Amino acid sequence: MFEPITRKLDEAIDSNKNMPPIRKRQRNKGQVPDYSIQAQDDAPDMNLCDLFDEPVLPQNEKQIALKPPSYEDIFSGDKELYVDPQYLKVQPDELPPEYDEDEVPDYEINEEDLDNQILNKLGLLDYENVDKNLITCKGAPRMDGSLLKGGKGAPRIGGPLFHGNGAPRLGMPLPFIGSWLNSQVGRGCTNSYRNAPNLQYYRIPKDPHIRRKYVVLMRNETLKLDSTSTRICSVHFDGGEKLSRTHLPSIFPWTKPTAQRRERKRASFEDVQKIEQTKKRKTALAQLPQEANFKFEEQTENMNVNADTSTSVEMQTLLTGDQLNSLYNRMQTREQEIVKLKGEIQQLEKENNNIKEVNSKLQKEIESLKHALDNNRFDISKFKDKDDDIAFYTGFPDYNAFILCYKTVEQASSNINYGHKRTTTNGNVGRPRVLTKFQEFTLVMLRLRLGLFENDLAHRFLVSRSTVSKIVNAWIPFLRREFEPLIIIPPREVLQCYRPDSFKKLLPNVTVIVDCTEFEMERPSALDSQSTCFSSYKSRTTMKSLLGITPSGVLCFVSDLFPGSTSDKEITVLSGFLDRLNPGDQVLADKGFNCQDELASVGASLVIPKFLEQKIQFSTNETNHNKVVASLRVHVERLMERIKNWHIFDHKIPITIAPIASDMLVVVCALSNFQPPLIN
């Protein structure tokens, strides 16, 4: 079964053996151009003799290039060594100091720098004294060929110039044989990389405008501006450094140093006085006659001063006796003026000290006034002499009544609870109060009487709004506890003593006059609360209270606030009014106050107007009775008006102060008793 496959393989192998061998394709060589030069022709003279002092002849026929000079010839000075500049290109570590915007950085080191590097590696100090340093220096080893070829004691010439790949052969001419380029453009400046390597050297900017300025400043007509080797050192710049591209040099041998301006000093008062005195003396001498001038020059020539003695030389003058007397009189007057001026100066100093003391006192007063102005809280005592203002702000008839009311609660006010949980050891609650108790009491009175908002009170008393809220919420319940015991129904003897004549004649047994009043409140959000507080009489949500006064017009009863839908009969029973009555008392009320049965339960009677019922009209007695009841019951309406004059009830009672609304009403009713009576 494998026979057909093997037969095919054998046939393929035999066919390959019979194939001719493949030859490598050779390239067609181009024809050599004919330069018409024969081998036997003489070579042209290429002026190679100029390279060396003596021509080097070829040693054999195979040598084409000239034989390089030996080291002995180089160091003996007979021949020079040439090195191709391409081996001397070294990239610097840093960029040049500065370039223009359109200038490409040139990393190539100029010839002078390259020569300096080679000389430093060889340990040579001066280019012009190479032969002297290498050959004729005393004590130096002879730099011959064996020494440079690595013999004992030979200095090792290191660096990429003489070692490593690409280094030139030690037979080529050294690069320090040639002329040096001057890198300094300032005329008279000798700084260079060799003698001042610590300086910085800058190129000339390419901007034509700046270059013209450089030419004017440097005064060097032979300056090569286009050369890359032309540099200027940092010595010629202020501060020793070029700060920007437009920074120009300003320090040259021909420039003058800037002179410093004389510092002006303020003369003291004593110096000014001395100058004025000298001026006065000069003017006094100028006013003297010309004959009185001293002949200083003639006398000084004839005077012989002895240095060892302290004798004074008398100077002779040409003054007459009258002139001397006038001068003496002037001196005396001047002395008197001086004494007088000294006395005036002492007097002025005393006055100045007194003024300083007064000034210090005034400054203290100004500071106290500023402090008082900054802390200018509302002070009710400013209006103590103005009864109308006291009544306007507090509701009291005068300042004495206001103080009397405060004295009533002053002692107990130290126990007011402001709602703080922390207490101190002495029983006081919280931190010290900003306002005094009297200021807090005044704040509450302003809140009730004028109905001021909390923000307004905060600005008046220089406290925060939250502080005002805490004060009001703490003082209202406290004042109710203090004033509510004063609201009582007096005994019959007291009532009979102070009963007005109108009541004595018409209704001598009436003890109290009662009526209900309503105060508008905000509508609650809950529907059941809305229906409870809705008043069918006022057609809005209200709070209702029962008030009672004596025949003399003094408030003797006030109940808590109830929802507006509560009837008068229910308020009478729930408020505790029946507990205040005694058997035989009469209560005067309006028609809607239908509480005969409840009053009868405590032995009291009710006096109300007569009803018409099924009659066509009232009888004479009934009409007279109704007139008497109406004329006497009107006093309770006047009390309600006095209570509602406290402007805290002008607006709708907010839901937020509903918990203390009853306390507010009780406090206002109690404070109304401090006002004059309704009935004289």
XYZ file of C-alpha atoms in Angstrom:
680
model
C 0.000 0.000 0.000
C 3.029 2.304 0.463
C 4.578 1.513 -2.887
C 2.981 4.360 -4.956
C 4.128 6.994 -2.434
C 7.702 5.821 -2.232
C 7.952 5.585 -5.987
C 6.938 9.220 -6.337
C 9.548 10.311 -3.791
C 12.250 8.439 -5.642
C 11.289 10.032 -8.904
C 11.402 13.531 -7.321
C 14.870 12.894 -5.898
C 16.191 11.619 -9.230
C 14.793 14.666 -11.041
C 16.568 17.033 -8.642
C 19.887 15.294 -9.206
C 19.654 15.851 -12.887
C 19.004 19.643 -12.525
C 21.900 21.999 -13.404
C 23.553 23.847 -10.440
C 22.310 27.350 -9.581
C 24.921 30.014 -10.027
C 25.121 33.150 -7.876
C 24.175 36.261 -9.753
C 27.055 38.686 -9.999
C 26.722 42.403 -10.103
C 27.809 44.275 -13.172
C 30.757 46.448 -12.287
C 30.561 49.954 -13.621
C 33.231 51.177 -15.880
C 36.047 53.134 -14.240
C 36.050 56.736 -15.463
C 39.088 57.833 -17.387
C 40.841 60.662 -15.590
C 43.701 60.644 -18.086
C 46.225 59.918 -15.297
C 48.943 57.310 -15.825
C 50.869 55.502 -13.154
C 54.207 56.725 -14.455
C 53.102 60.395 -14.378
C 54.492 62.722 -11.697
C 52.196 63.650 -8.835
C 51.223 67.333 -8.704
C 52.617 69.565 -5.960
C 49.893 69.986 -3.261
C 51.980 72.461 -1.220
C 52.448 69.900 1.537
C 55.727 71.452 2.434
C 53.883 74.233 4.192
C 52.633 71.800 6.814
C 56.088 71.067 8.193
C 59.425 72.804 8.295
C 61.054 69.970 6.354
C 59.337 67.897 3.713
C 58.844 64.248 4.571
C 59.755 62.006 1.674
C 58.001 58.680 1.141
C 60.000 55.771 2.550
C 58.732 53.239 0.073
C 56.473 52.966 -2.924
C 53.453 51.710 -0.913
C 53.275 54.775 1.361
C 50.718 57.276 0.092
C 50.155 59.613 3.110
C 52.898 61.623 4.668
C 54.573 60.234 7.734
C 53.415 62.014 10.922
C 56.092 63.648 13.079
C 57.409 61.856 16.156
C 56.941 63.059 19.733
C 60.602 64.046 19.963
C 60.131 66.369 17.014
C 56.965 67.836 18.475
C 58.362 68.632 21.924
C 61.651 69.844 20.541
C 59.720 72.488 18.629
C 60.898 71.342 15.189
C 57.476 70.190 14.041
C 53.841 70.764 14.930
C 51.105 68.250 15.635
C 47.729 68.675 13.996
C 44.483 67.192 15.409
C 41.243 67.116 13.456
C 38.778 69.526 15.134
C 35.997 66.930 14.932
C 37.614 65.090 17.859
C 37.474 68.191 19.993
C 33.705 68.712 20.064
C 32.581 68.451 23.662
C 29.042 69.121 24.778
C 28.915 71.567 27.719
C 26.981 70.679 30.855
C 24.995 73.873 30.850
C 23.399 76.123 28.305
C 24.998 79.456 27.548
C 23.894 82.226 29.872
C 21.279 83.711 27.540
C 19.823 83.463 24.072
C 17.517 85.541 22.041
C 14.065 84.312 21.143
C 15.037 83.583 17.547
C 18.493 82.166 18.394
C 19.196 78.433 18.412
C 21.439 77.279 21.290
C 25.009 76.604 20.122
C 26.597 73.832 22.158
C 29.929 74.033 20.374
C 32.798 75.317 22.498
C 34.963 77.949 20.891
C 38.646 77.414 20.205
C 39.867 79.401 23.184
C 37.869 77.289 25.637
C 39.059 74.061 24.027
C 42.652 75.198 24.272
C 42.159 76.106 27.936
C 40.720 72.646 28.670
C 43.673 70.885 27.044
C 46.173 73.071 28.859
C 44.446 72.355 32.185
C 44.597 68.589 31.550
C 48.300 68.834 30.728
C 48.950 70.873 33.857
C 50.221 73.906 31.905
C 49.557 77.432 33.043
C 50.382 79.555 29.997
C 50.009 78.810 26.326
C 52.981 80.931 25.222
C 55.367 79.165 27.639
C 54.622 75.575 26.642
C 58.191 74.821 25.608
C 59.579 76.441 28.742
C 57.266 74.493 31.046
C 57.881 71.199 29.263
C 61.647 71.379 28.629
C 63.498 74.120 30.433
C 61.644 74.173 33.769
C 63.998 73.458 36.649
C 63.352 70.227 38.446
C 60.818 69.051 35.857
C 61.306 65.662 34.158
C 62.304 65.726 30.549
C 59.240 65.205 28.400
C 60.776 62.853 25.872
C 59.238 60.081 23.879
C 59.783 57.380 26.470
C 58.143 59.506 29.109
C 55.032 60.055 27.000
C 54.894 56.450 25.882
C 54.135 55.204 29.366
C 57.494 54.800 31.001
C 58.080 55.026 34.714
C 57.270 58.426 36.135
C 55.427 59.487 33.020
C 52.337 61.584 33.688
C 49.151 59.945 32.579
C 47.346 62.050 29.981
C 43.707 61.231 30.689
C 40.349 62.212 29.281
C 38.527 61.272 26.101
C 41.024 63.238 24.079
C 43.831 60.683 24.475
C 42.037 57.490 25.534
C 39.002 55.568 24.395
C 37.401 54.988 21.032
C 37.562 57.824 18.593
C 40.586 59.407 20.319
C 43.204 60.926 18.011
C 46.540 59.261 17.581
C 49.501 60.563 19.540
C 51.211 61.919 16.535
C 48.761 64.532 15.455
C 49.439 68.233 16.160
C 47.997 69.626 19.472
C 45.205 72.251 19.232
C 46.902 74.858 21.422
C 49.262 75.799 18.568
C 47.426 78.767 17.094
C 46.017 82.139 17.933
C 43.644 82.795 20.856
C 40.333 84.624 20.461
C 39.636 87.584 22.677
C 36.283 86.914 24.446
C 36.034 90.261 26.171
C 34.313 93.148 24.392
C 34.830 95.845 26.990
C 37.804 97.995 26.196
C 40.391 97.723 28.942
C 38.852 94.560 30.505
C 41.168 91.527 30.852
C 38.710 89.035 32.360
C 38.382 85.667 30.596
C 37.587 82.043 31.335
C 41.257 81.485 32.191
C 41.930 84.134 34.804
C 38.354 84.644 36.073
C 36.411 81.365 35.732
C 34.012 82.348 38.520
C 32.457 85.133 36.462
C 29.582 84.795 33.998
C 29.982 85.710 30.342
C 27.063 86.796 28.180
C 26.640 87.061 24.440
C 25.644 90.212 22.649
C 21.867 90.146 21.960
C 20.839 89.918 18.322
C 18.195 92.619 18.625
C 19.503 95.527 16.445
C 18.116 98.145 18.789
C 19.836 96.615 21.825
C 23.059 96.041 19.876
C 23.284 99.713 19.026
C 23.034 100.499 22.726
C 25.835 98.013 23.487
C 28.070 99.649 20.866
C 27.474 103.092 22.364
C 28.112 101.916 25.905
C 31.246 99.799 25.271
C 33.073 102.292 22.959
C 34.922 99.540 21.109
C 35.131 100.153 17.360
C 36.880 96.809 16.674
C 34.061 94.836 18.257
C 32.841 91.840 16.240
C 29.161 91.681 16.993
C 28.404 88.701 14.714
C 31.044 86.468 16.280
C 29.862 83.714 18.617
C 33.013 84.183 20.711
C 32.255 87.803 21.568
C 31.222 87.880 25.208
C 30.889 90.420 28.005
C 31.559 89.512 31.618
C 29.207 90.064 34.542
C 31.496 92.689 36.102
C 30.071 95.340 33.794
C 26.491 94.864 35.121
C 25.017 96.339 38.273
C 24.931 93.703 40.986
C 27.356 91.441 39.113
C 24.611 89.679 37.127
C 22.566 90.257 33.995
C 18.950 90.316 35.092
C 17.120 90.306 31.750
C 17.627 90.398 27.999
C 17.236 94.178 27.958
C 19.528 94.725 30.938
C 22.393 96.931 29.688
C 25.948 97.080 31.105
C 26.770 100.256 32.963
C 30.159 99.730 34.683
C 33.194 100.730 32.573
C 36.483 102.503 33.326
C 35.134 105.731 31.829
C 31.851 105.753 33.744
C 31.543 107.836 36.895
C 30.106 106.279 40.065
C 26.737 107.666 41.051
C 27.023 110.051 43.960
C 24.832 109.294 46.954
C 22.435 112.008 47.948
C 22.964 113.669 51.273
C 20.536 112.341 53.845
C 18.305 115.032 55.221
C 17.734 115.030 58.941
C 15.071 116.928 60.799
C 16.645 119.517 63.112
C 15.717 119.382 66.779
C 14.087 122.227 68.632
C 17.347 123.068 70.416
C 19.257 123.275 67.127
C 16.638 125.593 65.701
C 16.902 127.838 68.749
C 20.697 127.980 68.412
C 20.415 128.931 64.741
C 17.918 131.684 65.556
C 20.179 133.034 68.296
C 23.160 133.188 65.946
C 20.999 134.990 63.376
C 19.914 137.516 65.991
C 23.538 138.101 66.992
C 24.562 138.671 63.392
C 21.732 141.145 62.849
C 22.643 142.964 66.080
C 26.271 143.269 64.973
C 25.191 144.437 61.538
C 23.176 147.231 63.131
C 26.247 148.597 64.940
C 28.060 151.565 63.327
C 30.958 150.845 61.058
C 33.339 152.568 63.477
C 32.587 149.879 66.096
C 33.897 147.073 63.935
C 36.741 145.251 65.506
C 40.057 145.236 63.764
C 40.668 141.552 64.140
C 43.203 141.182 61.374
C 45.531 143.935 62.575
C 45.362 142.833 66.187
C 45.847 139.136 65.511
C 49.023 139.888 63.575
C 50.521 141.712 66.561
C 49.365 139.195 69.240
C 51.753 136.574 70.580
C 49.804 133.796 72.233
C 51.671 131.589 74.663
C 50.375 128.004 74.715
C 51.492 127.297 78.301
C 49.611 130.205 79.877
C 45.869 130.772 80.047
C 45.954 134.533 79.770
C 43.339 136.179 77.599
C 44.254 138.864 75.110
C 42.318 142.070 75.322
C 41.133 143.352 71.997
C 41.137 147.053 71.509
C 38.187 148.702 69.802
C 37.321 152.105 68.501
C 34.039 152.402 70.517
C 33.348 155.634 72.317
C 31.886 155.984 75.818
C 28.371 156.755 74.609
C 28.393 153.732 72.360
C 29.569 151.521 75.212
C 26.807 152.897 77.455
C 24.195 152.188 74.766
C 25.483 148.656 74.370
C 25.399 148.152 78.135
C 21.829 149.435 78.299
C 20.837 147.091 75.507
C 22.367 144.179 77.357
C 20.446 145.068 80.520
C 17.165 145.339 78.631
C 17.838 142.044 76.941
C 18.552 140.415 80.294
C 15.318 141.806 81.679
C 13.449 140.498 78.653
C 15.054 137.105 79.163
C 13.971 137.033 82.826
C 10.469 138.069 81.809
C 10.334 135.414 79.098
C 11.488 132.762 81.558
C 8.635 133.723 83.867
C 6.182 133.534 80.997
C 7.578 130.141 80.034
C 7.034 128.860 83.576
C 3.497 130.221 83.554
C 2.796 128.567 80.216
C 4.187 125.283 81.484
C 1.813 125.416 84.454
C -1.109 126.178 82.185
C -0.018 123.372 79.873
C 0.009 120.915 82.786
C -3.460 122.046 83.829
C -4.715 121.667 80.272
C -3.231 118.155 80.141
C -5.065 117.192 83.320
C -8.346 118.574 81.995
C -7.708 116.798 78.700
C -7.154 113.467 80.457
C -10.424 113.913 82.374
C -12.279 114.761 79.199
C -10.820 111.727 77.466
C -12.041 109.507 80.291
C -15.491 111.052 80.034
C -15.472 110.536 76.271
C -14.518 106.883 76.734
C -17.279 106.409 79.286
C -19.781 108.088 76.966
C -18.637 105.904 74.080
C -19.051 102.842 76.265
C -22.489 104.039 77.312
C -23.363 104.733 73.688
C -22.238 101.283 72.643
C -24.212 99.770 75.517
C -27.175 102.132 75.232
C -29.965 99.914 76.459
C -33.480 101.154 76.965
C -33.775 102.829 80.359
C -37.243 103.637 81.710
C -35.752 105.852 84.405
C -35.180 108.549 81.777
C -38.953 109.133 81.791
C -39.498 109.123 85.555
C -40.554 112.777 85.462
C -42.950 112.266 82.551
C -46.153 110.486 83.604
C -47.523 110.347 80.079
C -44.438 108.509 78.830
C -44.538 106.108 81.760
C -48.194 105.338 81.008
C -47.377 104.909 77.329
C -44.506 102.452 77.853
C -45.664 100.528 80.947
C -49.385 101.178 81.488
C -48.781 102.554 84.997
C -50.076 106.038 85.886
C -46.635 107.277 87.042
C -43.090 106.172 87.824
C -43.806 105.640 91.514
C -46.557 103.123 90.736
C -44.164 101.322 88.404
C -41.487 101.123 91.105
C -44.083 99.988 93.668
C -45.135 97.131 91.419
C -41.501 96.108 90.905
C -40.724 96.238 94.625
C -43.614 93.841 95.170
C -41.899 91.117 93.125
C -38.206 92.130 93.438
C -37.317 89.738 96.218
C -39.080 86.756 94.673
C -37.619 87.452 91.196
C -34.286 85.921 92.227
C -35.954 82.471 92.051
C -37.191 82.770 88.469
C -36.542 79.633 86.435
C -35.391 80.469 82.911
C -35.522 76.885 81.726
C -31.814 76.040 82.266
C -31.065 72.564 83.524
C -27.673 73.321 85.127
C -27.534 75.106 88.468
C -24.756 76.624 90.538
C -23.867 76.093 94.202
C -25.570 79.282 95.369
C -28.880 78.305 93.784
C -28.719 80.670 90.811
C -29.612 79.030 87.536
C -27.274 79.207 84.544
C -24.608 81.766 83.846
C -24.828 85.434 84.964
C -27.638 87.350 83.324
C -26.932 90.077 80.773
C -29.784 92.241 82.021
C -30.648 93.147 85.560
C -33.972 92.114 87.134
C -35.292 95.632 86.776
C -34.359 95.706 83.058
C -36.046 92.328 82.545
C -39.175 93.557 84.310
C -39.184 96.650 82.080
C -38.778 94.469 78.989
C -41.823 92.378 79.960
C -43.895 95.522 80.565
C -42.989 96.848 77.106
C -43.901 93.509 75.601
C -47.362 93.525 77.235
C -48.180 97.211 76.988
C -46.911 98.059 73.482
C -47.043 94.588 71.993
C -43.479 95.007 70.607
C -42.003 92.167 68.654
C -39.131 90.190 70.078
C -36.674 91.510 67.471
C -37.525 95.091 68.415
C -36.980 94.379 72.096
C -33.704 92.634 71.296
C -32.420 95.789 69.577
C -33.663 98.054 72.359
C -31.951 96.061 75.120
C -28.924 94.882 73.057
C -29.586 91.188 73.526
C -30.482 88.335 71.221
C -34.002 87.427 70.163
C -33.791 84.081 71.956
C -32.877 85.891 75.189
C -35.989 88.063 74.893
C -38.139 84.988 74.324
C -36.688 83.220 77.368
C -37.187 86.287 79.572
C -40.831 86.710 78.543
C -41.625 82.992 78.918
C -40.031 82.969 82.388
C -41.469 86.227 83.773
C -45.127 85.859 82.671
C -45.872 82.717 84.748
C -43.864 84.200 87.633
C -45.890 87.435 87.610
C -49.150 85.455 87.558
C -48.111 83.544 90.643
C -47.264 86.825 92.367
C -50.299 88.909 91.266
C -53.117 86.344 91.156
C -53.590 86.299 94.965
C -54.314 90.041 94.766
C -57.350 89.437 92.521
C -60.053 88.609 95.069
C -63.662 89.566 95.904
C -63.478 91.829 98.966
C -65.677 91.207 102.025
C -69.103 92.823 102.204
C -67.956 95.415 104.721
C -65.236 96.642 102.373
C -67.615 96.619 99.445
C -70.200 98.571 101.386
C -67.570 101.123 102.408
C -66.392 101.806 98.872
C -69.734 101.308 97.083
C -70.654 104.237 94.780
C -73.854 106.169 95.414
C -75.467 104.959 92.204
C -75.236 101.368 93.403
C -76.383 102.286 96.901
C -79.594 103.776 95.543
C -80.422 101.343 92.741
C -78.801 97.968 93.536
C -77.386 98.035 97.056
C -76.837 94.233 97.310
C -74.796 93.691 94.097
C -71.437 92.094 94.891
C -69.851 91.543 91.490
C -70.536 92.475 87.832
C -69.546 89.759 85.382
C -69.291 89.372 81.612
C -67.346 87.266 79.089
C -64.874 88.663 76.545
C -63.187 87.044 73.551
C -59.666 87.420 72.033
C -58.926 86.459 68.449
C -56.334 83.729 67.911
C -54.575 82.045 65.008
C -56.493 79.277 63.297
C -55.223 75.845 64.401
C -54.181 73.388 61.718
C -56.245 70.515 63.162
C -59.926 70.500 62.125
C -61.238 69.433 65.523
C -59.304 72.293 67.164
C -60.757 74.722 64.625
C -64.314 73.647 65.405
C -63.613 73.865 69.144
C -62.153 77.377 68.956
C -64.695 78.745 66.462
C -67.010 81.380 67.967
C -70.492 81.681 66.473
C -70.752 85.177 67.988
C -67.463 86.487 66.427
C -67.515 84.135 63.404
C -63.802 83.286 63.834
C -61.502 81.299 66.101
C -61.237 82.967 69.513
C -60.307 82.448 73.148
C -62.939 83.285 75.807
C -62.609 84.423 79.419
C -64.927 85.458 82.292
C -64.212 88.796 84.036
C -65.727 90.234 87.208
C -65.465 93.654 88.858
C -66.685 95.155 92.109
C -69.216 98.012 92.123
C -66.284 100.418 92.601
C -64.701 99.205 89.336
C -61.848 97.054 90.731
C -61.231 93.777 88.945
C -61.957 90.966 91.381
C -62.123 87.870 89.187
C -60.583 86.589 85.929
C -60.728 83.079 84.565
C -58.428 81.184 82.269
C -58.951 81.335 78.507
C -61.351 78.772 77.059
C -62.085 77.864 73.415
C -64.416 80.241 71.622
C -67.265 77.697 71.312
C -67.575 77.376 75.129
C -70.784 78.919 76.525
C -70.936 81.436 79.380
C -72.696 78.935 81.596
C -69.913 76.355 81.146
C -67.187 78.916 81.821
C -68.970 80.010 85.024
C -69.009 76.448 86.301
C -65.481 75.450 85.118
C -63.644 78.634 86.093
C -64.306 78.337 89.849
C -66.338 81.549 90.012
C -69.060 79.932 92.156
C -66.520 79.090 94.832
C -65.739 82.811 95.301
C -69.407 83.723 96.147
C -71.057 83.825 99.519
C -74.752 83.216 100.358
C -76.829 86.355 99.736
C -74.530 87.836 97.077
C -76.036 89.315 93.965
C -74.372 88.983 90.541
C -75.131 91.557 87.843
C -74.904 90.244 84.271
C -76.281 90.513 80.731
C -79.195 88.617 79.205
C -77.023 85.865 77.771
C -75.686 84.965 81.197
C -78.375 82.416 82.111
C -76.937 80.827 85.291
C -79.727 81.180 87.865
C -79.641 77.517 88.867
C -75.871 77.378 89.342
C -75.846 80.548 91.426
C -78.749 79.326 93.493
C -76.701 76.250 94.390
C -74.317 78.483 96.416
C -77.052 80.825 97.771
C -76.410 83.680 95.332
C -78.871 85.408 93.025
C -78.633 86.756 89.477
C -79.680 90.237 88.342
C -80.232 90.476 84.574
C -82.492 92.542 82.270
C -86.099 91.424 81.874
C -87.148 89.376 78.842
C -90.128 90.369 76.647
C -91.264 86.739 76.307
C -94.811 86.704 74.783
C -95.573 90.297 75.639
C -95.963 93.016 73.113
C -93.890 95.515 75.118
C -92.240 95.985 78.505
C -94.074 97.430 81.391
C -92.934 100.608 83.084
C -91.236 98.788 85.936
C -89.543 96.375 83.521
C -88.328 99.227 81.371
C -86.923 101.072 84.368
C -85.272 97.892 85.620
C -83.602 97.282 82.268
C -82.340 100.877 82.234
C -80.825 100.526 85.696
C -79.113 97.221 84.825
C -77.714 98.633 81.592
C -76.431 101.823 83.244
C -74.634 99.885 86.026
C -73.385 96.969 83.912
C -71.594 99.312 81.501
C -68.625 99.573 83.906
C -67.540 96.015 83.144
C -67.421 96.956 79.450
C -65.139 99.854 80.325
C -62.826 97.436 82.168
C -62.682 95.191 79.099
C -61.697 98.185 77.023
C -58.945 99.060 79.511
C -57.620 95.498 79.329
C -57.640 95.434 75.555
C -55.654 98.682 75.503
C -52.654 96.486 76.341
C -51.504 96.033 72.772
C -50.305 92.481 73.249
C -53.936 91.563 72.374
C -54.104 93.772 69.268
C -52.896 90.956 67.034
C -54.061 87.415 66.824
C -52.736 85.334 69.678
C -50.085 83.040 68.104
C -50.294 79.311 68.645
C -46.720 79.426 69.956
C -47.659 81.511 73.020
C -50.974 79.744 73.649
C -49.521 77.959 76.734
C -48.906 81.312 78.451
C -51.880 83.221 76.970
C -53.978 82.736 80.138
C -51.024 83.891 82.261
C -50.737 87.026 80.121
C -54.431 87.830 80.625
C -54.230 87.374 84.399
C -51.098 89.584 84.609
C -52.689 92.330 82.486
C -55.866 92.250 84.595
C -53.799 92.494 87.772
C -51.751 95.411 86.380
C -54.948 97.253 85.420
C -55.763 97.535 89.135
C -52.709 99.847 89.482
C -54.524 102.371 87.320
C -57.055 104.890 88.684
C -60.497 103.430 89.549
C -63.209 103.359 86.931
C -65.877 104.874 89.215
C -65.142 107.863 91.417
